[in-house]
Tab-separated table of C-alpha atoms and ligand atoms in Angstrom:
chain	number	residue	atom	x	y	z
I	15	MET	CA	57.147	40.536	-16.036
I	16	ASP	CA	56.050	42.911	-13.297
I	17	ILE	CA	55.258	46.356	-14.630
I	18	ILE	CA	54.216	47.731	-11.264
I	19	GLU	CA	55.509	46.803	-7.823
I	20	VAL	CA	54.009	48.258	-4.682
I	21	THR	CA	55.682	47.193	-1.452
I	22	ASN	CA	54.508	48.162	2.036
I	23	LEU	CA	52.905	51.425	0.971
I	24	HIS	CA	51.739	53.712	3.785
I	25	LYS	CA	49.987	57.083	3.553
I	26	ARG	CA	48.284	59.181	6.215
I	27	TYR	CA	46.364	62.431	5.980
I	28	GLY	CA	46.652	63.912	9.482
I	29	ALA	CA	44.887	61.451	11.765
I	30	THR	CA	43.429	59.422	8.855
I	31	THR	CA	45.371	56.377	7.719
I	32	ALA	CA	44.396	56.173	4.045
I	33	VAL	CA	46.813	53.412	2.999
I	34	ASP	CA	48.053	50.996	5.620
I	35	ASP	CA	50.782	48.664	4.342
I	36	VAL	CA	49.583	47.866	0.820
I	37	SER	CA	51.611	45.526	-1.416
I	38	PHE	CA	50.839	44.087	-4.859
I	39	THR	CA	52.345	43.654	-8.301
I	40	VAL	CA	50.860	44.153	-11.746
I	41	GLU	CA	52.040	42.058	-14.685
I	42	ALA	CA	52.541	43.258	-18.237
I	43	GLY	CA	49.410	43.108	-20.355
I	44	GLU	CA	46.876	42.490	-17.620
I	45	ILE	CA	43.869	44.445	-16.486
I	46	PHE	CA	44.490	44.728	-12.757
I	47	GLY	CA	41.613	45.860	-10.597
I	48	ILE	CA	41.762	47.766	-7.341
I	49	LEU	CA	38.396	47.138	-5.783
I	50	GLY	CA	37.006	48.411	-2.539
I	51	PRO	CA	34.321	50.521	-0.902
I	52	ASN	CA	34.453	54.317	-0.899
I	53	GLY	CA	37.200	55.658	1.343
I	54	ALA	CA	39.182	52.387	1.215
I	55	GLY	CA	42.359	54.091	-0.028
I	56	LYS	CA	42.161	53.163	-3.703
I	57	THR	CA	42.672	56.628	-5.153
I	58	THR	CA	45.456	57.431	-2.729
I	59	THR	CA	47.221	54.237	-3.804
I	60	VAL	CA	47.081	55.085	-7.501
I	61	GLU	CA	47.993	58.704	-6.815
I	62	CYS	CA	51.165	57.476	-5.126
I	63	LEU	CA	51.788	55.096	-8.025
I	64	THR	CA	51.585	57.856	-10.571
I	65	GLY	CA	53.750	60.268	-8.602
I	66	LEU	CA	50.892	62.637	-7.791
I	67	ARG	CA	51.291	62.024	-4.076
I	68	ALA	CA	54.332	61.215	-1.987
I	69	PRO	CA	53.929	58.108	0.185
I	70	ASP	CA	54.961	58.239	3.847
I	71	ARG	CA	56.657	54.864	3.556
I	72	GLY	CA	57.037	52.018	1.119
I	73	THR	CA	58.649	51.256	-2.208
I	74	LEU	CA	57.036	51.903	-5.558
I	75	ARG	CA	58.305	50.823	-8.948
I	76	VAL	CA	56.476	51.520	-12.194
I	77	LEU	CA	58.138	50.397	-15.442
I	78	GLY	CA	61.296	50.112	-13.370
I	79	LEU	CA	61.076	53.784	-12.355
I	80	ASP	CA	60.466	55.494	-9.022
I	81	PRO	CA	57.268	57.568	-9.302
I	82	GLY	CA	58.584	60.203	-6.899
I	83	ARG	CA	62.008	60.679	-8.446
I	84	ASP	CA	61.253	59.900	-12.097
I	85	ARG	CA	57.903	61.603	-12.356
I	86	GLY	CA	58.697	63.396	-15.636
I	87	GLU	CA	59.681	60.191	-17.403
I	88	LEU	CA	56.707	58.326	-15.996
I	89	ARG	CA	54.274	60.971	-17.198
I	90	GLN	CA	55.403	60.140	-20.703
I	91	ARG	CA	54.757	56.453	-20.267
I	92	VAL	CA	51.782	56.204	-17.904
I	93	GLY	CA	48.371	57.571	-18.873
I	94	VAL	CA	46.182	58.648	-15.966
I	95	GLN	CA	42.465	59.262	-15.852
I	96	LEU	CA	41.650	60.297	-12.332
I	97	GLN	CA	38.292	60.755	-10.719
I	98	GLU	CA	36.604	64.052	-11.494
I	99	SER	CA	39.261	65.298	-13.876
I	100	ARG	CA	37.912	68.595	-15.172
I	101	LEU	CA	38.861	70.745	-18.122
I	102	PRO	CA	38.197	74.470	-18.620
I	103	ASP	CA	34.494	74.947	-19.447
I	104	ARG	CA	35.041	76.702	-22.756
I	105	GLN	CA	37.831	74.532	-24.090
I	106	THR	CA	36.689	72.433	-27.046
I	107	VAL	CA	37.312	68.728	-27.358
I	108	GLY	CA	39.709	69.337	-30.265
I	109	GLU	CA	41.651	72.007	-28.325
I	110	ALA	CA	41.987	69.757	-25.292
I	111	MET	CA	43.239	66.954	-27.502
I	112	GLU	CA	45.851	69.164	-29.186
I	113	LEU	CA	47.013	70.584	-25.860
I	114	TYR	CA	47.464	67.128	-24.359
I	115	ARG	CA	49.178	65.844	-27.499
I	116	SER	CA	51.755	68.605	-27.099
I	117	PHE	CA	52.791	67.195	-23.704
I	118	TYR	CA	54.040	63.910	-25.158
I	119	ARG	CA	57.030	62.643	-27.099
I	120	ARG	CA	54.965	60.029	-28.931
I	121	PRO	CA	51.455	61.450	-29.192
I	122	ALA	CA	48.741	59.210	-30.591
I	123	ASP	CA	46.589	60.268	-33.523
I	124	GLY	CA	44.022	62.475	-31.744
I	125	GLY	CA	41.403	62.107	-34.472
I	126	ARG	CA	41.576	58.337	-34.319
I	127	LEU	CA	41.314	58.309	-30.550
I	128	LEU	CA	38.207	60.498	-30.625
I	129	GLU	CA	36.832	58.220	-33.322
I	130	MET	CA	37.536	55.135	-31.234
I	131	LEU	CA	35.770	56.723	-28.265
I	132	GLY	CA	32.780	57.773	-30.342
I	133	ILE	CA	33.211	61.522	-29.784
I	134	ALA	CA	34.810	62.509	-33.122
I	135	ASP	CA	31.733	64.620	-33.930
I	136	LYS	CA	32.300	66.644	-30.714
I	137	ARG	CA	35.628	68.117	-31.839
I	138	THR	CA	34.310	71.698	-31.825
I	139	THR	CA	32.047	71.249	-28.792
I	140	GLN	CA	32.988	73.051	-25.584
I	141	TYR	CA	33.692	70.920	-22.530
I	142	ARG	CA	30.731	72.378	-20.569
I	143	LYS	CA	28.317	71.233	-23.304
I	144	LEU	CA	29.360	67.582	-23.162
I	145	SER	CA	27.189	65.006	-21.401
I	146	GLY	CA	28.604	63.061	-18.444
I	147	GLY	CA	29.354	60.096	-20.687
I	148	GLN	CA	31.095	62.262	-23.273
I	149	LYS	CA	33.252	63.922	-20.600
I	150	GLN	CA	34.223	60.490	-19.366
I	151	ARG	CA	35.147	59.367	-22.880
I	152	LEU	CA	37.208	62.492	-23.388
I	153	ALA	CA	39.028	61.844	-20.101
I	154	ILE	CA	39.879	58.337	-21.302
I	155	ALA	CA	41.033	59.677	-24.677
I	156	LEU	CA	43.298	62.148	-22.886
I	157	ALA	CA	44.695	59.361	-20.693
I	158	LEU	CA	45.635	57.467	-23.844
I	159	VAL	CA	46.900	60.346	-25.960
I	160	GLY	CA	50.548	59.855	-24.976
I	161	SER	CA	50.531	56.251	-26.305
I	162	PRO	CA	51.140	55.024	-22.735
I	163	GLU	CA	52.445	51.605	-21.755
I	164	VAL	CA	50.302	51.704	-18.617
I	165	ALA	CA	46.858	53.293	-18.241
I	166	VAL	CA	45.458	54.076	-14.797
I	167	LEU	CA	41.702	54.504	-14.899
I	168	ASP	CA	39.911	55.590	-11.720
I	169	GLU	CA	36.147	55.107	-11.331
I	170	LEU	CA	35.802	54.995	-15.053
I	171	THR	CA	32.105	54.327	-15.377
I	172	THR	CA	30.685	56.170	-12.381
I	173	GLY	CA	27.673	58.166	-13.548
I	174	LEU	CA	27.398	56.498	-16.946
I	175	ASP	CA	24.202	54.908	-18.246
I	176	PRO	CA	24.205	51.125	-18.788
I	177	GLN	CA	24.931	51.309	-22.516
I	178	ALA	CA	27.773	53.794	-22.053
I	179	ARG	CA	29.216	51.546	-19.323
I	180	ARG	CA	29.243	48.528	-21.617
I	181	ASP	CA	30.805	50.576	-24.426
I	182	THR	CA	33.476	51.773	-22.000
I	183	TRP	CA	34.224	48.192	-20.942
I	184	ASP	CA	34.674	47.195	-24.586
I	185	LEU	CA	36.997	50.112	-24.937
I	186	VAL	CA	39.134	49.087	-21.950
I	187	GLU	CA	39.484	45.605	-23.452
I	188	HIS	CA	40.441	47.174	-26.729
I	189	VAL	CA	43.121	49.243	-24.992
I	190	ARG	CA	44.528	46.139	-23.307
I	191	ASP	CA	44.451	44.219	-26.590
I	192	ALA	CA	46.538	47.021	-28.055
I	193	GLY	CA	49.249	46.089	-25.500
I	194	VAL	CA	48.577	48.587	-22.709
I	195	THR	CA	48.675	47.336	-19.101
I	196	VAL	CA	45.583	48.666	-17.343
I	197	VAL	CA	45.091	49.491	-13.664
I	198	LEU	CA	41.405	49.897	-13.047
I	199	VAL	CA	40.085	51.413	-9.831
I	200	THR	CA	36.477	50.557	-9.202
I	201	HIS	CA	33.836	49.957	-6.578
I	202	PHE	CA	31.615	48.122	-9.069
I	203	MET	CA	31.578	44.360	-8.785
I	204	ASP	CA	30.201	43.674	-12.251
I	205	GLU	CA	32.889	45.836	-13.783
I	206	ALA	CA	35.658	44.045	-11.896
I	207	GLU	CA	34.253	40.636	-12.727
I	208	ARG	CA	33.877	41.429	-16.407
I	209	LEU	CA	37.198	43.177	-16.985
I	210	CYS	CA	39.878	42.282	-14.499
I	211	ASP	CA	42.403	39.476	-14.818
I	212	ARG	CA	43.350	39.912	-11.173
I	213	LEU	CA	42.097	42.058	-8.350
I	214	ALA	CA	43.343	43.551	-5.134
I	215	VAL	CA	40.453	44.027	-2.737
I	216	ILE	CA	41.266	46.993	-0.503
I	217	ASP	CA	39.391	47.795	2.668
I	218	SER	CA	40.329	50.435	5.263
I	219	GLY	CA	43.717	50.932	3.626
I	220	ARG	CA	44.650	47.244	3.571
I	221	VAL	CA	44.679	44.539	0.927
I	222	THR	CA	42.222	41.933	2.141
I	223	ALA	CA	42.535	39.657	-0.906
I	224	LEU	CA	44.554	39.410	-4.087
I	225	ASP	CA	43.322	36.965	-6.699
I	226	THR	CA	41.475	36.429	-9.968
I	227	PRO	CA	37.744	37.220	-9.847
I	228	ALA	CA	37.011	33.474	-10.090
I	229	GLY	CA	39.579	32.753	-7.357
I	230	LEU	CA	37.944	35.274	-5.046
I	231	VAL	CA	34.552	33.730	-5.615
I	232	ALA	CA	35.935	30.235	-5.005
I	233	ARG	CA	37.593	31.420	-1.811
I	234	VAL	CA	34.285	32.324	-0.189
I	235	GLY	CA	32.966	28.841	-0.817
I	236	ALA	CA	31.878	27.959	-4.296
I	237	GLN	CA	28.308	27.314	-3.329
I	238	GLN	CA	25.874	26.969	-6.189
I	239	ARG	CA	22.127	26.770	-6.258
I	240	VAL	CA	20.161	24.653	-8.705
I	241	GLN	CA	16.447	25.318	-8.867
I	242	PHE	CA	13.814	23.467	-10.903
I	243	ARG	CA	10.191	22.346	-11.052
I	244	PRO	CA	10.077	18.536	-11.308
I	245	SER	CA	7.636	16.980	-13.790
I	246	VAL	CA	6.680	14.386	-11.141
I	247	PRO	CA	7.342	14.357	-7.383
I	248	VAL	CA	10.959	13.389	-6.623
I	249	ASP	CA	12.186	11.323	-3.729
I	250	GLU	CA	14.323	13.882	-1.875
I	251	ARG	CA	16.843	11.264	-0.810
I	252	LEU	CA	17.908	10.718	-4.423
I	253	LEU	CA	19.290	14.223	-4.290
I	254	THR	CA	20.347	14.589	-0.663
I	255	ASP	CA	22.387	11.381	-0.953
I	256	LEU	CA	24.550	12.993	-3.624
I	257	PRO	CA	27.952	14.050	-2.218
I	258	GLU	CA	27.629	17.381	-4.073
I	259	VAL	CA	24.380	18.345	-2.294
I	260	THR	CA	24.509	20.217	1.028
I	261	ASP	CA	20.910	21.403	1.276
I	262	LEU	CA	17.491	20.863	-0.298
I	263	ARG	CA	14.414	23.002	0.112
I	264	HIS	CA	11.004	23.379	-1.475
I	265	HIS	CA	9.774	26.746	-2.703
I	266	GLY	CA	6.192	26.108	-3.783
I	267	GLN	CA	6.430	23.720	-6.719
I	268	HIS	CA	10.150	24.311	-7.049
I	269	VAL	CA	12.996	22.330	-5.557
I	270	VAL	CA	16.078	24.338	-4.601
I	271	VAL	CA	19.265	22.329	-4.189
I	272	THR	CA	22.415	23.925	-2.791
I	273	GLY	CA	25.844	22.381	-3.052
I	274	THR	CA	29.355	22.405	-4.420
I	275	GLY	CA	31.451	20.781	-7.149
I	276	ASN	CA	29.686	19.731	-10.298
I	277	LEU	CA	26.267	20.156	-8.714
I	278	LEU	CA	24.287	20.766	-11.876
I	279	GLN	CA	25.531	17.650	-13.591
I	280	ALA	CA	25.020	15.482	-10.503
I	281	VAL	CA	21.433	16.694	-10.056
I	282	THR	CA	20.415	16.476	-13.721
I	283	SER	CA	21.938	12.988	-14.104
I	284	VAL	CA	19.968	11.592	-11.160
I	285	LEU	CA	16.786	13.200	-12.436
I	286	ALA	CA	17.337	11.784	-15.933
I	287	VAL	CA	17.916	8.270	-14.584
I	288	HIS	CA	14.568	8.499	-12.779
I	289	HIS	CA	12.777	9.997	-15.773
I	290	VAL	CA	12.095	13.289	-14.050
I	291	VAL	CA	12.083	16.351	-16.306
I	292	ALA	CA	13.426	19.515	-14.671
I	293	HIS	CA	11.277	22.429	-15.812
I	294	ASP	CA	12.388	26.093	-15.341
I	295	LEU	CA	15.913	24.921	-14.526
I	296	ARG	CA	18.071	27.734	-13.125
I	297	VAL	CA	21.609	27.738	-11.810
I	298	GLU	CA	23.003	30.499	-9.633
I	299	GLN	CA	26.710	30.797	-8.878
I	300	ALA	CA	28.181	32.639	-5.942
I	301	SER	CA	29.167	36.020	-7.357
I	302	LEU	CA	32.015	38.409	-6.789
I	303	ASP	CA	29.446	40.440	-4.879
I	304	ASP	CA	29.123	37.590	-2.348
I	305	ALA	CA	32.919	37.363	-2.163
I	306	PHE	CA	33.243	41.091	-1.586
I	307	ILE	CA	30.698	41.113	1.225
I	308	THR	CA	32.437	38.177	2.870
I	309	LEU	CA	35.857	39.820	2.536
I	310	THR	CA	34.911	43.319	3.642
I	311	GLY	CA	31.668	42.779	5.507
I	312	ARG	CA	30.104	45.469	3.341
I	313	ARG	CA	28.092	45.947	0.239
I	314	SER	CA	30.065	47.618	-2.551
I	315	VAL	CA	27.667	50.464	-3.225
H	13	ADP	P1	38.930	55.627	-2.208
H	13	ADP	O1	39.565	56.027	-3.501
H	13	ADP	O2	39.013	54.163	-1.951
H	13	ADP	O3	37.522	56.130	-2.070
H	13	ADP	P2	40.719	57.537	-0.947
H	13	ADP	O4	42.113	57.130	-1.245
H	13	ADP	O5	40.132	58.639	-1.765
H	13	ADP	O6	39.774	56.255	-1.001
H	13	ADP	O7	40.600	57.949	0.565
H	13	ADP	C1	41.077	57.149	1.657
H	13	ADP	C2	40.847	57.891	2.950
H	13	ADP	O8	41.665	59.057	2.985
H	13	ADP	C3	39.431	58.393	3.162
H	13	ADP	O9	39.146	58.284	4.537
H	13	ADP	C4	39.473	59.807	2.707
H	13	ADP	O10	38.490	60.579	3.385
H	13	ADP	C5	40.883	60.226	3.122
H	13	ADP	N1	41.442	61.253	2.206
H	13	ADP	C6	41.607	61.140	0.889
H	13	ADP	N2	42.195	62.228	0.358
H	13	ADP	C7	42.416	63.070	1.400
H	13	ADP	C8	43.010	64.370	1.528
H	13	ADP	N3	43.491	65.022	0.493
H	13	ADP	N4	43.048	64.902	2.768
H	13	ADP	C9	42.564	64.238	3.831
H	13	ADP	N5	42.020	63.033	3.800
H	13	ADP	C10	41.924	62.432	2.598
């Protein structure tokens, strides 16, 4: 079932076209990523989706509602954590939680949410005294406090240290496992690859690809590299004759074989037959990073 439908969305700011004919759908229960470089139009897209901005053209449907017309109802059912959401400096975590709970018909248990996010001990701490990671966790807690059916999370882990990022990823999975459909805006490849079921890659206001992370990688040519140090010299032709192998090079004592399909198995089988032991064996897959660069011609960060 489609929870979100975006059809031919357009949005301009003066002379800047921020969103230029974007269409995609999000299914119930998935983590859907909107991935793209800075300025690609990601935030504008989710702002339109959540009724925070009026599109110039296009049709939007979220939980069967129109974000422009039914904004009040949607606010009850869609949790939003937008980039750089700020709270008053002197408001405590507990006060913010209570205030936000009061906005909703079906508020979640605030204490449990803070517990889940690892900031239960910050209840009486003022917003200005929280670390970047704690502010981020609070923003996520506040996005979830209305027991939403859909959570929109924008640049969730920007500015977090590696451990806090991983904890936040676990948390997003936890939220999805609890039945919430998640829209995740990110410019981080590793985050998209780890979390998202499907992704829309947006560049200069347009969707350049819409697929699973694995599908995107496959689309740019599923080249793999197998590297090893042979125990005895190998006859190159044994490897280059394999249909899976497209290239073979030597790097010092190492042999680097590039190819497609079940490359690793093909290479290791031939080596085994000829009693060659492959030391320091390493396999590298094309990554979502490679896919992104191919699709947008840019590095993500
Ligand atoms: P992203 O989230 O992918 O970084 P945005 O949706 O924030 O992209 O921005 C898309 C484009 O629209 C950018 O060129 C940005 O500078 C411009 N833009 C965003 N918000 C505004 C605004 N309020 N006024 C004018 N231009 C804006």
